[in-house]
Short mmCIF file of C-alpha atoms in Angstrom, two decimals:
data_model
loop_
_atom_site.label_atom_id
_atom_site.label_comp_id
_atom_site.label_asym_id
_atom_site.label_seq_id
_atom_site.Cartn_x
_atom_site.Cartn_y
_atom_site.Cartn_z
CA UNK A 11 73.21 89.96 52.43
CA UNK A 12 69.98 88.71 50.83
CA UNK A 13 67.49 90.64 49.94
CA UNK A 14 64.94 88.70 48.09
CA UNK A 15 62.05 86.64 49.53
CA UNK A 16 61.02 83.42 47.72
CA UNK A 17 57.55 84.03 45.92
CA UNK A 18 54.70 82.31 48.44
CA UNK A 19 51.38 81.03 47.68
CA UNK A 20 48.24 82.29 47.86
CA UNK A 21 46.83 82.00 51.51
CA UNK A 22 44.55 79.31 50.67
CA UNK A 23 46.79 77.22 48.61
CA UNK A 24 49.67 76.84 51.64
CA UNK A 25 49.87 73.88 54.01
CA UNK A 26 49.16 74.35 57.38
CA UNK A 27 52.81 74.92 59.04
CA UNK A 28 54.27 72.44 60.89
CA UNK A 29 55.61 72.73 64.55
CA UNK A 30 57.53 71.09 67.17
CA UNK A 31 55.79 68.63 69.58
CA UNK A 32 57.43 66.09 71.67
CA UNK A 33 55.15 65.22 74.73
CA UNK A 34 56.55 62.60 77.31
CA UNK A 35 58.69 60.71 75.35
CA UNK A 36 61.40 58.02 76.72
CA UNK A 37 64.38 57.08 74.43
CA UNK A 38 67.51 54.40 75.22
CA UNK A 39 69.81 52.84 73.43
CA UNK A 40 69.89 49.23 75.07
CA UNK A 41 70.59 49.62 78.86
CA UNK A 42 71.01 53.48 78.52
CA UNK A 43 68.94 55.74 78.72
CA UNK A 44 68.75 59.21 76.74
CA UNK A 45 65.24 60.89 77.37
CA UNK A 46 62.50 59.62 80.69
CA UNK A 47 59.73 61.32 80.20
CA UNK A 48 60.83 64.28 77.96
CA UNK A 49 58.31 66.82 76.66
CA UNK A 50 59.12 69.91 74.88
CA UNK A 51 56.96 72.10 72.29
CA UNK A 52 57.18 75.54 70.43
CA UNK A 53 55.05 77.48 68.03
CA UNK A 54 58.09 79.12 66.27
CA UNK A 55 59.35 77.82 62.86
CA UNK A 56 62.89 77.33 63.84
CA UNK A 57 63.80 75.67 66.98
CA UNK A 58 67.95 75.20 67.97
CA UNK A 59 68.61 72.45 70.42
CA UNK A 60 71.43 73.67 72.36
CA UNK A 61 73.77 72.04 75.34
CA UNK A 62 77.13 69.81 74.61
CA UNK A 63 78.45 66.88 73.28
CA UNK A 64 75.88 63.95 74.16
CA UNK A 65 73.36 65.36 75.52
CA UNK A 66 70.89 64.30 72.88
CA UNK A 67 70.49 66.95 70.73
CA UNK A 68 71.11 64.53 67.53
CA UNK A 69 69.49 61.75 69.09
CA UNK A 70 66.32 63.96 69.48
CA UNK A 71 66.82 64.72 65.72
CA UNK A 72 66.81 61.41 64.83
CA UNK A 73 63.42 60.73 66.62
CA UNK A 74 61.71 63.48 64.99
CA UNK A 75 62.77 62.35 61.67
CA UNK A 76 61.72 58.97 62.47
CA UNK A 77 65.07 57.11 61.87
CA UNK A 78 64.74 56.33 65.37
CA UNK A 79 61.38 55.13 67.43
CA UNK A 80 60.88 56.02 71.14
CA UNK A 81 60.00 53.41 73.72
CA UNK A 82 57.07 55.33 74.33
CA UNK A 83 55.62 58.62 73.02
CA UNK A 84 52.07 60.60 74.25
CA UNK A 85 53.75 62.79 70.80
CA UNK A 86 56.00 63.37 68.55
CA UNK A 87 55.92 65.88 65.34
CA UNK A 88 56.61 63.63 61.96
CA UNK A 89 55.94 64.43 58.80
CA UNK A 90 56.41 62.41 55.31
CA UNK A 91 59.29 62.82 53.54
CA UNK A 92 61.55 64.99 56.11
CA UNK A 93 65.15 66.00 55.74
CA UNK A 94 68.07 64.71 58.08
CA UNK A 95 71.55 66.32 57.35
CA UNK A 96 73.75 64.59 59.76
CA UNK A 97 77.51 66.17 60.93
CA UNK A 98 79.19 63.15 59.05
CA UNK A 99 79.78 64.03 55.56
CA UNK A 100 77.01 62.55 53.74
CA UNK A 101 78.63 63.49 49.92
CA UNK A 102 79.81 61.05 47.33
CA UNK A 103 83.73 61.90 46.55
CA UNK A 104 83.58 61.17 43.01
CA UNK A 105 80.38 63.20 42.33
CA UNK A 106 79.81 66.47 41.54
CA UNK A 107 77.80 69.15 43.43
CA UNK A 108 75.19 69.01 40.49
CA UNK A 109 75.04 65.22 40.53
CA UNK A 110 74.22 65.26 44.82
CA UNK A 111 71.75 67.49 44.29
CA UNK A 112 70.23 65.34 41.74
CA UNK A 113 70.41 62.47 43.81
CA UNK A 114 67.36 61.28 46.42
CA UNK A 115 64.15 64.19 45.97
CA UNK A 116 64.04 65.56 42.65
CA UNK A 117 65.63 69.31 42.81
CA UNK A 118 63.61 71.78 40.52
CA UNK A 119 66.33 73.27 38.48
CA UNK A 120 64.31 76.59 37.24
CA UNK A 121 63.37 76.72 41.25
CA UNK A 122 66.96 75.97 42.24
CA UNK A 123 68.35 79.02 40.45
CA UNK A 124 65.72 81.41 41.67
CA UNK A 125 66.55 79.94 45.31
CA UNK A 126 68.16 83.19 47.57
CA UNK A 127 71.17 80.88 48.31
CA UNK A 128 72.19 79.70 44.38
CA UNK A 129 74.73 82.01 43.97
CA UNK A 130 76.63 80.50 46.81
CA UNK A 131 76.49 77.25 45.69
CA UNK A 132 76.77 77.76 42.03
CA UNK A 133 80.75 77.42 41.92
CA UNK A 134 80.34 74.24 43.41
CA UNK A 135 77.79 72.79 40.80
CA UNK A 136 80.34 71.18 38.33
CA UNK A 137 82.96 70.23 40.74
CA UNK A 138 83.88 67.00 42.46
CA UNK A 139 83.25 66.28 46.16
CA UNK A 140 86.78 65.25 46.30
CA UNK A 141 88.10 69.02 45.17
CA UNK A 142 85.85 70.62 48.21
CA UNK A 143 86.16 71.91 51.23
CA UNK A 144 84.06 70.07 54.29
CA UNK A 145 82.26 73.75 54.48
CA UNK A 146 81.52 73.37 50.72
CA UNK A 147 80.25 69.99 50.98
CA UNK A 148 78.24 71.50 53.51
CA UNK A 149 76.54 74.12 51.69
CA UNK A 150 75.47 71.50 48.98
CA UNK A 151 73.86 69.47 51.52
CA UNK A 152 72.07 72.33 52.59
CA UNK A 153 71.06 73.97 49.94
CA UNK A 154 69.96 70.87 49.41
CA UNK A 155 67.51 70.22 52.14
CA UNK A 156 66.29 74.34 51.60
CA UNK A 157 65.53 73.86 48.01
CA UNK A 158 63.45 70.95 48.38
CA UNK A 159 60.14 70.66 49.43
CA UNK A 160 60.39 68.84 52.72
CA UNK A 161 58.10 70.04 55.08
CA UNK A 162 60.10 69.51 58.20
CA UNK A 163 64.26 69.76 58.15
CA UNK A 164 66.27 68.93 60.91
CA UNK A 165 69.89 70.41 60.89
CA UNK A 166 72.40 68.57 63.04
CA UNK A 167 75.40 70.96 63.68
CA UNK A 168 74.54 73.19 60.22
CA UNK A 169 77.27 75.47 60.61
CA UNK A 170 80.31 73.81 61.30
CA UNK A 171 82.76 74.48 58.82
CA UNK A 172 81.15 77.11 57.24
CA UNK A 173 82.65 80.65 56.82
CA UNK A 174 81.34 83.43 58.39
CA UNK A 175 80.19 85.57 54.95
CA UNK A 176 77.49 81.90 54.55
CA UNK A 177 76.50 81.25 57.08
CA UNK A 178 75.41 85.25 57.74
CA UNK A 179 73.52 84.55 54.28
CA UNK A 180 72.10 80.82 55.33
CA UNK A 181 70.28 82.95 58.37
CA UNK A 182 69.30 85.95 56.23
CA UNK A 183 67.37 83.71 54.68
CA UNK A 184 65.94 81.57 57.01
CA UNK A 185 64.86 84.92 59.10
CA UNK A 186 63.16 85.91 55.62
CA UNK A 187 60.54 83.42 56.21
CA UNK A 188 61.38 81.51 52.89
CA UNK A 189 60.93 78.28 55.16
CA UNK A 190 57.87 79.63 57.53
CA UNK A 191 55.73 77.09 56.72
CA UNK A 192 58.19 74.44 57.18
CA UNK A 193 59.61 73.54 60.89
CA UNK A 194 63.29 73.84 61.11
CA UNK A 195 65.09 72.30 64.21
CA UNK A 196 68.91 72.40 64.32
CA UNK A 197 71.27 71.53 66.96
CA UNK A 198 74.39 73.63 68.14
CA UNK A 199 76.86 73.57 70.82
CA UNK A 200 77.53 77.46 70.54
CA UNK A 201 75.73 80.55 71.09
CA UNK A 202 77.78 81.89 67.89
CA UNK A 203 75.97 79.70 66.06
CA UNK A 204 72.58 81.29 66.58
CA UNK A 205 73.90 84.94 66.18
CA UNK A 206 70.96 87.11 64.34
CA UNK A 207 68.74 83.85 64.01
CA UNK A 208 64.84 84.59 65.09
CA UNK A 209 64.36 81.18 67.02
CA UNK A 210 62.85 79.22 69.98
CA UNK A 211 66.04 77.84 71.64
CA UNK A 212 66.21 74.46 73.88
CA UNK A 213 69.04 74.46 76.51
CA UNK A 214 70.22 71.10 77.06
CA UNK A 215 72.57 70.96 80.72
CA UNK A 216 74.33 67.48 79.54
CA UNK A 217 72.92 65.32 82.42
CA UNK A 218 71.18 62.26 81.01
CA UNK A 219 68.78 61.01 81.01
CA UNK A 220 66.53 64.26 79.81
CA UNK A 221 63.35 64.83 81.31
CA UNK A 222 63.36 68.54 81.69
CA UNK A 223 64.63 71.37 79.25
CA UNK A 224 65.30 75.55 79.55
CA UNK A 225 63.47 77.19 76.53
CA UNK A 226 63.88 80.42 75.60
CA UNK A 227 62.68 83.09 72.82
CA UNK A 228 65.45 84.80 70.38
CA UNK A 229 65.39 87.68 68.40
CA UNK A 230 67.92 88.45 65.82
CA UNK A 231 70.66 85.90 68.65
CA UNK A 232 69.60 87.97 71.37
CA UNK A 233 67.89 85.95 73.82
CA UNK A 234 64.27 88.34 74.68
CA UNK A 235 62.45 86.14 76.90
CA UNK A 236 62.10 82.57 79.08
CA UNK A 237 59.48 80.51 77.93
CA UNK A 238 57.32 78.96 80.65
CA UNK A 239 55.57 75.38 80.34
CA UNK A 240 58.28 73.27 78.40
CA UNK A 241 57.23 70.56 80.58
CA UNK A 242 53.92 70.09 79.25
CA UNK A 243 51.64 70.36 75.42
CA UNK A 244 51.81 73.85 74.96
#
């Protein structure tokens, strides 16, 4: 379990934190549409976008870190510079863990190994992407994404593939508040997945297109309360 908590700023010195906003926002690709009219926003640092296979969860990723553009938007959070970490495995075969991480956003190595998550990734520093497992590739993309300085992360399917003894250590630390000031949105199909996670969770019901959304408080995975006005700038 982890225990330490990454040292933070002076008050002053932090950036404001950044939150989720999407306010009426209509998405297609060609003839078919994905969101009409969609507004959803939350004051909580991580958000999970939850509901199954194609219901937009990734697509909505993808809009929020601008590597799609709505048809039309009243809002939509963006921020310079954010991190994507797609399902598809995003890792160079021949490369090692060491060289990814190097790769793209410079990685502070004297930050990196203070970082609450090193030690699981350390084993994989010097060893080639070929040699891993898809849950070790994984964790280097992820530590990836925590260890840099992106203000805004969005996590498409984080945990798949990762064993359980991780992934309880992945949300030790983001309950720690090490990324508080940062907005983390992540999509799952499972309620597993959010298991002793403090969140904001969106409930997808797979028909398309999305206007309309269930959102709901957790505490530690245990849904605590329904959250009213999802359809409207909170």
């Amino acid at each position: 379990m982890i225990t330490s908590t990454p040292a933070r700023p002076p008050e002053h010195e932090r950036p404001q934190p950044v939150r989720l906003t999407v306010l009426e926002v209509d998405f297609a690709y060609g003839n078919n549409p994905v969101f009409c009219g969609f507004s959803a926003a939350s004051d909580a640092p991580v958000v999970v976008l939850r509901g199954p296979s194609g219901c937009g969860k990734t697509t909505l990723l993808k809009l929020l870190a601008g590597f799609l553009l709505p048809q039309r938007a009243r809002a939509l959070t963006r921020v310079a510079d954010p991190a994507l970490v797609i399902q598809q495995d995003g890792l160079f075969p021949w490369m090692t863990g060491r060289g990814h991480l190097n790769l793209g956003k410079q990685v502070a190595w004297t930050v990196a190994r203070a970082h609450a998550l090193y030690p699981m990734v350390e084993p994989l520093l010097g060893k080639r992407c070929f040699r891993m497992s898809y849950g070790q590739r994984r964790k280097i993309e992820l530590f990836g994404a925590f260890v840099r300085q992106h203000r805004a992360l969005y996590l498409d399917e984080p945990f798949n593939f990762i064993d359980h003894q991780s992934r309880a250590e992945i949300i030790d630390f983001i309950n720690s508040g090490g990324l508080s000031d940062r907005l983390v949105v992540l999509s799952s199909h499972y309620e597993s997945d959010i298991s002793g996670l403090d969140c904001d969770v969106i409930e997808f019901d797979g028909t398309l297109p999305v206007s309309t959304a269930d959102r709901y408080a957790y505490s530690a995975g245990a849904r605590v309360a329904a959250v009213a006005g999802l359809q409207g700038h909170e």
